[in-house]
Coordinates of C-alpha atoms and ligand atoms in Angstrom, one line a residue:
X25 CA -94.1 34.1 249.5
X26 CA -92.0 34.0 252.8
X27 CA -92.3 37.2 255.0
X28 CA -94.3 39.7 253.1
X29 CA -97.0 39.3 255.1
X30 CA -100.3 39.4 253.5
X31 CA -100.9 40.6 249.5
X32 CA -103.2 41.1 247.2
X33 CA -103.8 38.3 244.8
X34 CA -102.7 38.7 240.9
X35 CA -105.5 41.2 239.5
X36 CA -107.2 38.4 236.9
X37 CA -108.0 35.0 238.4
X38 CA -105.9 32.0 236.3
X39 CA -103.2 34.9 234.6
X40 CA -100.4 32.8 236.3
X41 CA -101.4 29.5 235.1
X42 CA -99.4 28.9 231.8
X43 CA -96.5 31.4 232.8
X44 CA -93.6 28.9 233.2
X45 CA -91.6 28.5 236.6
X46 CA -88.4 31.0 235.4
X47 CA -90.8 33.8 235.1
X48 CA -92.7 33.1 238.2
X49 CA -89.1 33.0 239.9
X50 CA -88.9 36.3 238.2
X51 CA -92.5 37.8 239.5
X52 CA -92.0 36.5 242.9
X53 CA -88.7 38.0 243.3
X54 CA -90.2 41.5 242.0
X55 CA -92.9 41.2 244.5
X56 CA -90.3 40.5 247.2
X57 CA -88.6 43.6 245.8
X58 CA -91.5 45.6 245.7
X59 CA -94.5 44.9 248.0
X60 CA -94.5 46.9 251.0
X61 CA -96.4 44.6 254.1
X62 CA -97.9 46.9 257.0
X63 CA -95.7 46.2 259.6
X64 CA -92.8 48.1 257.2
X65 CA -95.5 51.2 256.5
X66 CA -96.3 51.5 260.0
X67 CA -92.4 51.5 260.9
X68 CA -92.0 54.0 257.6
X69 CA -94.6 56.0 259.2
X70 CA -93.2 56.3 263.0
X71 CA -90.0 57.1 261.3
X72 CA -91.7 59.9 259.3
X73 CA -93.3 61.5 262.2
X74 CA -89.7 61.7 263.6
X75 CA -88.7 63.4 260.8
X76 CA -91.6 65.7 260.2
X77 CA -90.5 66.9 263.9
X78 CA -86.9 67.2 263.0
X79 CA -87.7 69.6 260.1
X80 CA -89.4 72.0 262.1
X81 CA -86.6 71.7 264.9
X82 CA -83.7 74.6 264.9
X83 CA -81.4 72.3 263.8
X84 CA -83.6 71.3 260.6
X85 CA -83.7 67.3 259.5
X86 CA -84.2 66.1 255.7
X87 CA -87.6 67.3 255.3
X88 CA -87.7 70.6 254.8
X89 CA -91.0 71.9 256.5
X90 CA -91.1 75.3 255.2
X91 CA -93.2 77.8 257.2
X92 CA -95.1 79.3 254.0
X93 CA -96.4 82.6 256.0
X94 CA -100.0 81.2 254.6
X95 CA -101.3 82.7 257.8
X96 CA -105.2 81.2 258.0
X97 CA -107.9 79.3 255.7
X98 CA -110.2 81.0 254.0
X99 CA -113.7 82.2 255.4
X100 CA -115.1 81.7 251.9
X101 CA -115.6 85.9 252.2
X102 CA -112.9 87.1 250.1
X103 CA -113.3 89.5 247.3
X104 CA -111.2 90.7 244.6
X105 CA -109.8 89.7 241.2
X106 CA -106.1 88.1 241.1
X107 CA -104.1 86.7 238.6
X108 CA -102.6 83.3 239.3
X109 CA -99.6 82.4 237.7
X110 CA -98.9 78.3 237.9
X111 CA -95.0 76.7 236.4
X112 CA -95.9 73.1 236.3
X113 CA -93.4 70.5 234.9
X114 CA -95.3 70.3 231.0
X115 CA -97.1 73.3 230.8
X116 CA -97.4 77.6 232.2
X117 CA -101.1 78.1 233.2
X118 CA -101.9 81.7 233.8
X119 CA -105.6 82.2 235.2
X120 CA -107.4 85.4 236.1
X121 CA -109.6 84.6 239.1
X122 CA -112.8 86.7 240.2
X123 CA -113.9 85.8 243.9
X124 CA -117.9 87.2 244.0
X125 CA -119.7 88.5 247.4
X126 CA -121.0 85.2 247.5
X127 CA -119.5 82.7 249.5
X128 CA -117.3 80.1 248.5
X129 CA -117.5 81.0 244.4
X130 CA -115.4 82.0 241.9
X131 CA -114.8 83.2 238.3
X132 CA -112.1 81.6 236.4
X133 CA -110.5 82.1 232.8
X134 CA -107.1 80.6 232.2
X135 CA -104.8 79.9 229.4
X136 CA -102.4 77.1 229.3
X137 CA -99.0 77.3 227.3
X138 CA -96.3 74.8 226.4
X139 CA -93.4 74.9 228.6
X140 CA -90.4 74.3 226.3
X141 CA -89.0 70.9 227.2
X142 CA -85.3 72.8 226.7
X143 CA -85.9 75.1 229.3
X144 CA -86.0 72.7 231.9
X145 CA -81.9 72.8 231.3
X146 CA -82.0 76.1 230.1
X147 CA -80.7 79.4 231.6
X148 CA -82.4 81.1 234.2
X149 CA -83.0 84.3 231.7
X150 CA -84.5 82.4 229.3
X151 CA -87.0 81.1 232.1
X152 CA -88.0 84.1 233.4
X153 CA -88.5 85.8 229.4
X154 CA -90.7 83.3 228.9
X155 CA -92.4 83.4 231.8
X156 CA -93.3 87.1 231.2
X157 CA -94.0 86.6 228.0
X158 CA -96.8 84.4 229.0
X159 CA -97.6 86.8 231.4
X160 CA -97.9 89.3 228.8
X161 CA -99.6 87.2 226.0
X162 CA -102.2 86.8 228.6
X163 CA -102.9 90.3 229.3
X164 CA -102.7 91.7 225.8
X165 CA -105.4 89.0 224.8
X166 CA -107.8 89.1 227.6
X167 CA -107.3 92.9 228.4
X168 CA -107.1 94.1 225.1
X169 CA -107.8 97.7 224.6
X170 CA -108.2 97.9 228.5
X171 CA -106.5 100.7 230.7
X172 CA -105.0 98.9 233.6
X173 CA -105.5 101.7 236.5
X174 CA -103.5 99.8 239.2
X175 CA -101.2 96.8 238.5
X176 CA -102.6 93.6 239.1
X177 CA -101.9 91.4 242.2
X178 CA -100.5 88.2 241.3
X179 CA -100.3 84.4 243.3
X180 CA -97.3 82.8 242.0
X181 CA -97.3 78.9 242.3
X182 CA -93.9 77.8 242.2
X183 CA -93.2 74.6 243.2
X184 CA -90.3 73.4 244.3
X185 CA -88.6 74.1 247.7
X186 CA -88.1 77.4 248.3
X187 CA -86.7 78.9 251.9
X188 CA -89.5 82.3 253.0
X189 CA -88.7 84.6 255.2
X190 CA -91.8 86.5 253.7
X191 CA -94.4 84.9 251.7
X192 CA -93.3 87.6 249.0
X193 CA -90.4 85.9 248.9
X194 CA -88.5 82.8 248.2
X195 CA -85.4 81.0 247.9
X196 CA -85.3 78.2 245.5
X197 CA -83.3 75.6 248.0
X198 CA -82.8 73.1 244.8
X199 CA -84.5 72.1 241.9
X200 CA -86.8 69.1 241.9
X201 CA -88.5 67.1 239.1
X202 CA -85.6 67.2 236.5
X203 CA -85.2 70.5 236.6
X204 CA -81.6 71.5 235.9
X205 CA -81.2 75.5 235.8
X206 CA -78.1 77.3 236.3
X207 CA -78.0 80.4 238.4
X208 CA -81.4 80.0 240.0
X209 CA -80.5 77.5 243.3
X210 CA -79.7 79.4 246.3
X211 CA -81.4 82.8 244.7
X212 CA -84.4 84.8 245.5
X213 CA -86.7 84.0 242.8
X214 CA -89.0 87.1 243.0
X215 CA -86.3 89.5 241.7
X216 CA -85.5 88.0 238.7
X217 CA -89.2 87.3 238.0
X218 CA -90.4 90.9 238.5
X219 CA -87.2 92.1 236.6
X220 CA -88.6 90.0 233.5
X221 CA -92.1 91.6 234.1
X222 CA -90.8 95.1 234.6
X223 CA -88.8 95.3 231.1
X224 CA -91.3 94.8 229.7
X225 CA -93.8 96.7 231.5
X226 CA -96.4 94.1 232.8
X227 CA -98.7 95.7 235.4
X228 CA -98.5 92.9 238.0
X229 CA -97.5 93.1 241.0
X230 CA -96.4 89.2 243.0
X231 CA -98.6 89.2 246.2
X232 CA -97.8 85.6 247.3
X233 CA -95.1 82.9 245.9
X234 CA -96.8 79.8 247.0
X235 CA -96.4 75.8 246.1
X236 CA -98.9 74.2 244.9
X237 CA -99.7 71.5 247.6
X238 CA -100.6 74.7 250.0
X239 CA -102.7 76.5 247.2
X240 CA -104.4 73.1 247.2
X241 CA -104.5 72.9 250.6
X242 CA -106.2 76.5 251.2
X243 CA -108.3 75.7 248.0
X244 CA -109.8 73.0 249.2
X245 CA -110.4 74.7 252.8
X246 CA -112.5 77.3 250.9
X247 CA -115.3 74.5 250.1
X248 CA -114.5 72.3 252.4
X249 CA -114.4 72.3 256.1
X250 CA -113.0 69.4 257.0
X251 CA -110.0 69.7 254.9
X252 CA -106.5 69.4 257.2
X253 CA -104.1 68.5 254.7
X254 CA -103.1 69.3 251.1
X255 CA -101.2 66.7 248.7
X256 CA -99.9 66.6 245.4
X257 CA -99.6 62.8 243.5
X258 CA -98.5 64.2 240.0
X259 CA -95.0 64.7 238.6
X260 CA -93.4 64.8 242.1
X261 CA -95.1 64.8 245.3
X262 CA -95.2 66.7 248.5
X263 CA -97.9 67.8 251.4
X264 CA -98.7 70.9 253.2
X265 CA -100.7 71.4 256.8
X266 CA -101.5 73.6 258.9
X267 CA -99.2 74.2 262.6
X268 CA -99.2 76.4 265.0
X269 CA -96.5 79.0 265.3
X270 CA -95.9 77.8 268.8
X271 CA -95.3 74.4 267.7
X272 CA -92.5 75.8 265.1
X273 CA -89.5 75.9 267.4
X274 CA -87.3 77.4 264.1
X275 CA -89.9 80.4 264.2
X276 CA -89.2 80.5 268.3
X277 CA -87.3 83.8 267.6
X278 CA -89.5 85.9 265.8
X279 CA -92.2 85.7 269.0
X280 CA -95.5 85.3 267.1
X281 CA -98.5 84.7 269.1
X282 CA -98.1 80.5 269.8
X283 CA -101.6 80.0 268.8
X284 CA -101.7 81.6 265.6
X285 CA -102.1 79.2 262.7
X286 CA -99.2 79.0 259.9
X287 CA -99.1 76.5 256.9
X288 CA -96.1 74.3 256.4
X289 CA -94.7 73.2 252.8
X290 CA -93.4 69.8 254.4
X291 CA -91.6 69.2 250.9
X292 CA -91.7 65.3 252.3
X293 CA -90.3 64.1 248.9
X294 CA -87.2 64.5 250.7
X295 CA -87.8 62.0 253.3
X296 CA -85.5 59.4 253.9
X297 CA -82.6 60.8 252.3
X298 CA -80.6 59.2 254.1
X299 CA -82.2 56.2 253.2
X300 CA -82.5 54.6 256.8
X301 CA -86.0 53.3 256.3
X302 CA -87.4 53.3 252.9
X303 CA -87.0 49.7 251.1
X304 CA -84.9 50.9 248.3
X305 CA -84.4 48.8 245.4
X306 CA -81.8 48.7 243.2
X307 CA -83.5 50.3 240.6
X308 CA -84.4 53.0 242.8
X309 CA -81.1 53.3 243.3
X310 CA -80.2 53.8 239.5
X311 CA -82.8 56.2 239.5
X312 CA -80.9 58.3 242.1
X313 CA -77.7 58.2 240.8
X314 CA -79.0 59.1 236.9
X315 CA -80.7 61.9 238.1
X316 CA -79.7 65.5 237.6
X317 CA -79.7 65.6 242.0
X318 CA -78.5 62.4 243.3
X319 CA -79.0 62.0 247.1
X320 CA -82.3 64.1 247.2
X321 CA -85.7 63.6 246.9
X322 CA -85.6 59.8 247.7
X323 CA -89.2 59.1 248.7
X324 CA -90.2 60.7 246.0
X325 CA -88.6 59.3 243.2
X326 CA -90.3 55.6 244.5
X327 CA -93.5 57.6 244.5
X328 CA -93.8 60.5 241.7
X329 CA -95.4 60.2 238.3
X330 CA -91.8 61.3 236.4
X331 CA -90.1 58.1 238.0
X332 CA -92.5 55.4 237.6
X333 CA -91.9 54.5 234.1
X334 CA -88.2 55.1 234.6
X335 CA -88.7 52.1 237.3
X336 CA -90.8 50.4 235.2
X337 CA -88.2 50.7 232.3
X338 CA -84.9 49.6 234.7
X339 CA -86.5 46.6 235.7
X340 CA -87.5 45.6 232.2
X341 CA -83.8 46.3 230.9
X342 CA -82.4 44.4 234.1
X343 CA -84.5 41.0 233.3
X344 CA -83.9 41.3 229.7
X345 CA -80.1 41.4 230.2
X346 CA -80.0 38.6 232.4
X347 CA -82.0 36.4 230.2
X348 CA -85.5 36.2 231.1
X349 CA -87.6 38.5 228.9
X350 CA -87.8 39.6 225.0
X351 CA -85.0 37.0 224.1
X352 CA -83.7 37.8 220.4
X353 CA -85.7 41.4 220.2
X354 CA -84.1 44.6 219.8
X355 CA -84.8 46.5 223.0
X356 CA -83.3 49.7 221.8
X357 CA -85.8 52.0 222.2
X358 CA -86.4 50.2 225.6
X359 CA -82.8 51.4 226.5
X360 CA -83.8 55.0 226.4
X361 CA -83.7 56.7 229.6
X362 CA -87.5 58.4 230.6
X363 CA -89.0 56.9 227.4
X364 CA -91.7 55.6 229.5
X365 CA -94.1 57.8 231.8
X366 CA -96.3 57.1 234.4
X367 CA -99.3 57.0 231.7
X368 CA -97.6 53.7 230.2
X369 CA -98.2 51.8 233.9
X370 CA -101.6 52.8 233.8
X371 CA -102.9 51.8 230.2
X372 CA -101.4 48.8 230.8
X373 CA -103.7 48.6 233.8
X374 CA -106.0 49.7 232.0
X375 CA -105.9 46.4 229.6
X376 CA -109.5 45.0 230.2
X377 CA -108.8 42.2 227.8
X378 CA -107.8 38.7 229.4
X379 CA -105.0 37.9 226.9
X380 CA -103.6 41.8 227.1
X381 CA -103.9 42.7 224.2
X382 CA -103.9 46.3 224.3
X383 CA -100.8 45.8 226.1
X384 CA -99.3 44.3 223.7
X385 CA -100.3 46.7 220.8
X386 CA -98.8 49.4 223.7
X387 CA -95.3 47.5 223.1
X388 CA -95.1 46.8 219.7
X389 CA -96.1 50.4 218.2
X390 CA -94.1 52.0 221.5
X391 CA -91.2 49.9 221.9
X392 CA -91.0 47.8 219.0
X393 CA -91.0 44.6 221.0
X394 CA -93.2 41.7 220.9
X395 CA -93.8 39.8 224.3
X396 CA -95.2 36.5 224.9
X397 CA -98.3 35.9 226.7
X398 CA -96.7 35.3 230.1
X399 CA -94.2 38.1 229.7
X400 CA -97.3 39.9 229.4
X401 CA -98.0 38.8 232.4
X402 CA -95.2 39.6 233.7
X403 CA -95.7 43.3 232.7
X404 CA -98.9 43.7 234.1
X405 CA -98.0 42.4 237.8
X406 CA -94.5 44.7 237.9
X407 CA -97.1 47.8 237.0
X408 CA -99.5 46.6 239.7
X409 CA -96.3 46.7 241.9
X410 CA -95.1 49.7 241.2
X411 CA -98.4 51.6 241.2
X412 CA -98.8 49.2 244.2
X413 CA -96.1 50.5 246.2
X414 CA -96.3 54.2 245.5
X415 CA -100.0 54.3 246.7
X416 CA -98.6 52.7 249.6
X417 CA -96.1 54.6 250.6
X418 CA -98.5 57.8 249.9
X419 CA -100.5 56.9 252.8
X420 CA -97.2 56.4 255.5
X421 CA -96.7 60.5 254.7
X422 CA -100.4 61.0 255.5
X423 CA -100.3 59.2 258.5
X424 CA -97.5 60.7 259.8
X425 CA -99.3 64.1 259.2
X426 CA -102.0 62.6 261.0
X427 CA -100.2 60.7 264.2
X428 CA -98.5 63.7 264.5
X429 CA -100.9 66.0 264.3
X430 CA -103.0 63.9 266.7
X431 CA -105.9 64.3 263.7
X432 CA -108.5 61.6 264.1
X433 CA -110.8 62.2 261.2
X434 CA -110.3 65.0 257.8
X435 CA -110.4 65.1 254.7
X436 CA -107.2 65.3 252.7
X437 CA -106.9 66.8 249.6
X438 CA -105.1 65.7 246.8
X439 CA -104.1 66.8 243.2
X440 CA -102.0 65.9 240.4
X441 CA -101.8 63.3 237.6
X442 CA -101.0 60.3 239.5
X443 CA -103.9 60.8 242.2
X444 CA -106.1 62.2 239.1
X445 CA -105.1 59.5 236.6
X446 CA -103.3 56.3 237.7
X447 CA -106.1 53.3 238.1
X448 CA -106.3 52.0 242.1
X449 CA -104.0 54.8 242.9
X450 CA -106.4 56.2 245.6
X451 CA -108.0 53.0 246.5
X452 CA -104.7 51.4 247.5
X453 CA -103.6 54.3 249.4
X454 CA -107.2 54.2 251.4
X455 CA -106.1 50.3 252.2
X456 CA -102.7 51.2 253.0
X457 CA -104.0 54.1 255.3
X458 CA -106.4 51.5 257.0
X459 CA -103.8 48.7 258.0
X460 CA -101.4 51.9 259.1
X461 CA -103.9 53.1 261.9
X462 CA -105.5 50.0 262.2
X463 CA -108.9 50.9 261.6
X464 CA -111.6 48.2 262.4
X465 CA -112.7 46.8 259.7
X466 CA -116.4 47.4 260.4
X467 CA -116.4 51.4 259.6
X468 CA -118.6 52.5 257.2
X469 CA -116.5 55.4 256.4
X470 CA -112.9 55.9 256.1
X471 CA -112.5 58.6 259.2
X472 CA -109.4 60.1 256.6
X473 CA -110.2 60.6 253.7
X474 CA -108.1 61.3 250.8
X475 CA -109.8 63.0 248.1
X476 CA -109.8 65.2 245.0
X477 CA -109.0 68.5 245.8
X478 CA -110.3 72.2 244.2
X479 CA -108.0 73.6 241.9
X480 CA -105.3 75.2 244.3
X481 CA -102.7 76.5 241.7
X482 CA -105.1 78.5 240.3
X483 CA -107.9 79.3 242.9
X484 CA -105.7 78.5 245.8
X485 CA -103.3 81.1 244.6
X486 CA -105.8 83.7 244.1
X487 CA -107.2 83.1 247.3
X488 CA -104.0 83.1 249.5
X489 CA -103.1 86.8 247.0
X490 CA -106.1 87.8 248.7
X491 CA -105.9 86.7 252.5
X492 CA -102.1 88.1 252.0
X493 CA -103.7 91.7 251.4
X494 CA -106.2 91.5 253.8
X495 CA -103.7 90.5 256.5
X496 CA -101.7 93.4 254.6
X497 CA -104.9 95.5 255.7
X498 CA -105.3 94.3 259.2
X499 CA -102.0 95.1 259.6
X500 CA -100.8 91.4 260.3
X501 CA -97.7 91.7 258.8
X502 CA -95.7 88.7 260.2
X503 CA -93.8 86.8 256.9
X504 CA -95.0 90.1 254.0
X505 CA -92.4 91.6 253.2
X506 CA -92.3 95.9 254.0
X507 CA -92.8 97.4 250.2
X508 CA -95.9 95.0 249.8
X509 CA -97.8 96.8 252.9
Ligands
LIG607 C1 -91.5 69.8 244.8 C2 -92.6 70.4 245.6 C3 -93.9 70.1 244.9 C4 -94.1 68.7 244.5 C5 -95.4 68.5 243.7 C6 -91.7 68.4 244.3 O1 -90.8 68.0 243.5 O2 -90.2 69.9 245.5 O3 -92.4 71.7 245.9 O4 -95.0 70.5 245.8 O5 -93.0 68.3 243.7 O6 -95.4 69.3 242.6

């Protein structure tokens, strides 16, 4: 390989040996596509921090850096009961949270409900019915026969970028994730949610609208004191940290004491959009253009758990057009767009046999194709890239949180199914992170550490329902909005 500085071998000694020379031509030129060597993550990084700056400038870059009005971590004190109310991508999880007197516990029963795969594209009413009706399902089963004195206060994760001017509050700025939802962009969100909940008369009451990489970031502070930054690796992919307001300039207006800590929603999957630095490749570039918001989100659709099969699948198509894989097959359900998810890439991982044979059962009763040994092999190396690269260019946005941030050591907290689920995922964005900030390679310990975080949809959105109403009592009202104090 010429200029790709160093790699990591093939992952089973001898697999290469009877592939013939097209097909290595092939894998060599997807590793040329694909690897990522250090000097190109550090320069991703430096370019990161510039835009992490940028977003929290006046004038406002890519990256959105949202000031969240998440006003301080936990103390591991707070008491209460909250309802916490989480719209993931698949599936609506509603959770009633109990924090005891004793410090750092909790109390959690939740109920998880299909989110219709049509309301993705639906109509923003339909959204918001079913979202109460959740809501309502919920209460009638758990509360059953129960007088509700007072209505119920409620931390809503909702995650995509949304604009606050009170954490009460939120302005969806677009969807993410392949979410396509008329009449919802540009809006308020709160409204039309509590306008679902109030025909039918659902005592709840939204305390916080939060995303879930602060939630996890705040959870994760609640048992953990080391914890700086939260990340989500799942569906799509994003951070949050903590700043200070006097490091906001964009807040500079509103006059709030400099020191006072606030959490950012740096909404990174939006860095790059311009695509200055990132090594795009041309299949990232199809993936752009197909989806339902080309031009945004581009570091996230080379990193996030919905795109990674999609990449996977391109690629596939591309060398099987041109002549080099599944010759004489029918690749029809292959030509499907998002047929493939991120789980595919990591059973195929997965395969502990030497002749892949599980992923080879995975293609015939999946795709209906039969590949040869090396085209096995084949498959096996373009997951490794791909998984490869995305752990990879995880670690620049840590970093850049980090260099920025001037953070030496922390832990970093991470949810979602790609950190949770996809093999070497967190090990590769641990090497990755080491030949950024050129750790020696004597330390015991990784002085960052990125690691699984406490539930922060759930608990974190109970806990930052219930910093919001203590600030609420302490009258700290910067970011609530009047009618909730
Ligand atoms: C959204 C973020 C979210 C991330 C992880 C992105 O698509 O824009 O708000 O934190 O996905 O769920």
């Amino acid at each position: 390989m010429v200029g790709l500085g160093p790699r990591k071998p093939p992952s089973r000694k001898g697999s290469m040996m009877d592939v013939p020379r097209d097909l290595l031509d092939q894998i060599k030129w997807l590793e040329e596509q694909f690897y990522i060597p250090t000097e190109k993550l550090k320069q991703i990084t430096n370019h990161f921090i510039h835009e992490l700056e940028k977003g929290l400038s006046v004038k406002g870059g890519s990256i959105p850096m949202n000031p969240t009005w998440v006003m301080n971590y936990p103390t591991g004190h707070e008491t209460g009961t909250f309802l916490a109310l989480d719209m993931g991508g698949t599936n609506l999880r509603v959770c009633e949270i109990r924090l005891p007197e004793a410090k750092g516990e909790f109390d959690i029963i939740q109920s998880k409900y299909k989110m219709p795969e049509e309301l993705r594209t639906g109509t923003s009413e339909e959204l918001w019915e079913y979202i109460a009706d959740c809501l309502q399902q919920f209460l009638d089963y758990h509360h059953e026969g129960e007088k509700l004195h007072h209505e119920l206060p409620l931390g809503f994760t909702f995650s995509y970028p949304a604009t606050q001017d009170y954490i009460n509050h939120g302005v969806l700025q677009r969807w993410t994730k392949g979410f396509d939802i008329d009449g919802v962009e540009g809006k308020d969100v709160v409204p039309l949610f509590e306008a679902a909940l109030h025909k039918r008369g659902v005592p709840i009451k939204l305390t916080a609208l939060i995303n879930d990489t602060t939630g996890t970031l705040v959870a994760s502070g609640y048992t953990d004191d080391q914890m700086k930054i939260g990340c989500i690796f799942g569906t799509g992919c994003n951070a949050a940290y903590f700043e200070n307001c006097g490091s906001v300039p964009k807040l500079a207006h509103m006059n709030l004491d400099p020191e006072m800590p606030i959490a950012i929603n740096c909404e990174w999957g939006a860095f790059d959009n311009e695509h200055v630095v990132l090594p795009l490749t041309q299949f990232d570039h199809t993936v752009d253009q197909e989806s339902p918001r080309p031009g945004q989100q581009a570091f996230e659709k080379m990193i996030a758990g919905l795109y990674l099969g999609e990449i996977f699948r391109l690629v596939l198509v591309h060398l099987h057009e041109t002549g080099h894989v599944f010759e004489g097959q029918d690749i029809s359900k292959l030509k499907k767009a998002y047929t493939l998810d991120s789980s595919f890439l990591s059973l195929i991982e997965e395969d502990p046999f030497e002749n892949l044979s599980e992923t080879a059962d995975l293609f015939l009763n999946r795709l209906s194709i039969r590949p040869t040994q090396p085209e096995l092999e084949l498959v096996r190396r373009l997951s490794e890239l791909i998984g490869t690269r995305a752990a990879r260019l995880s670690a620049c946005g840590v970093a850049a949180i980090c260099k920025k941030k001037n953070i030496k050591s922390c832990h970093v907290g991470a949810d979602g199914s790609v950190f949770n689920k996809y093999p070497h995922f967190k090990a590769r964005g641990a090497t990755a992170l080491r030949e950024i900030l050129d750790w020696p390679a004597d330390l015991k310990e990784d002085p960052i550490d990125i690691r699984a975080a406490e539930d922060g949809s759930g608990v974190g959105a109970a806990l930052i329902a219930a910093l919001t109403l203590e600030r609420v009592s302490a009258g700290n009202l910067a970011g609530i909005k009047a009618e909730n104090a």
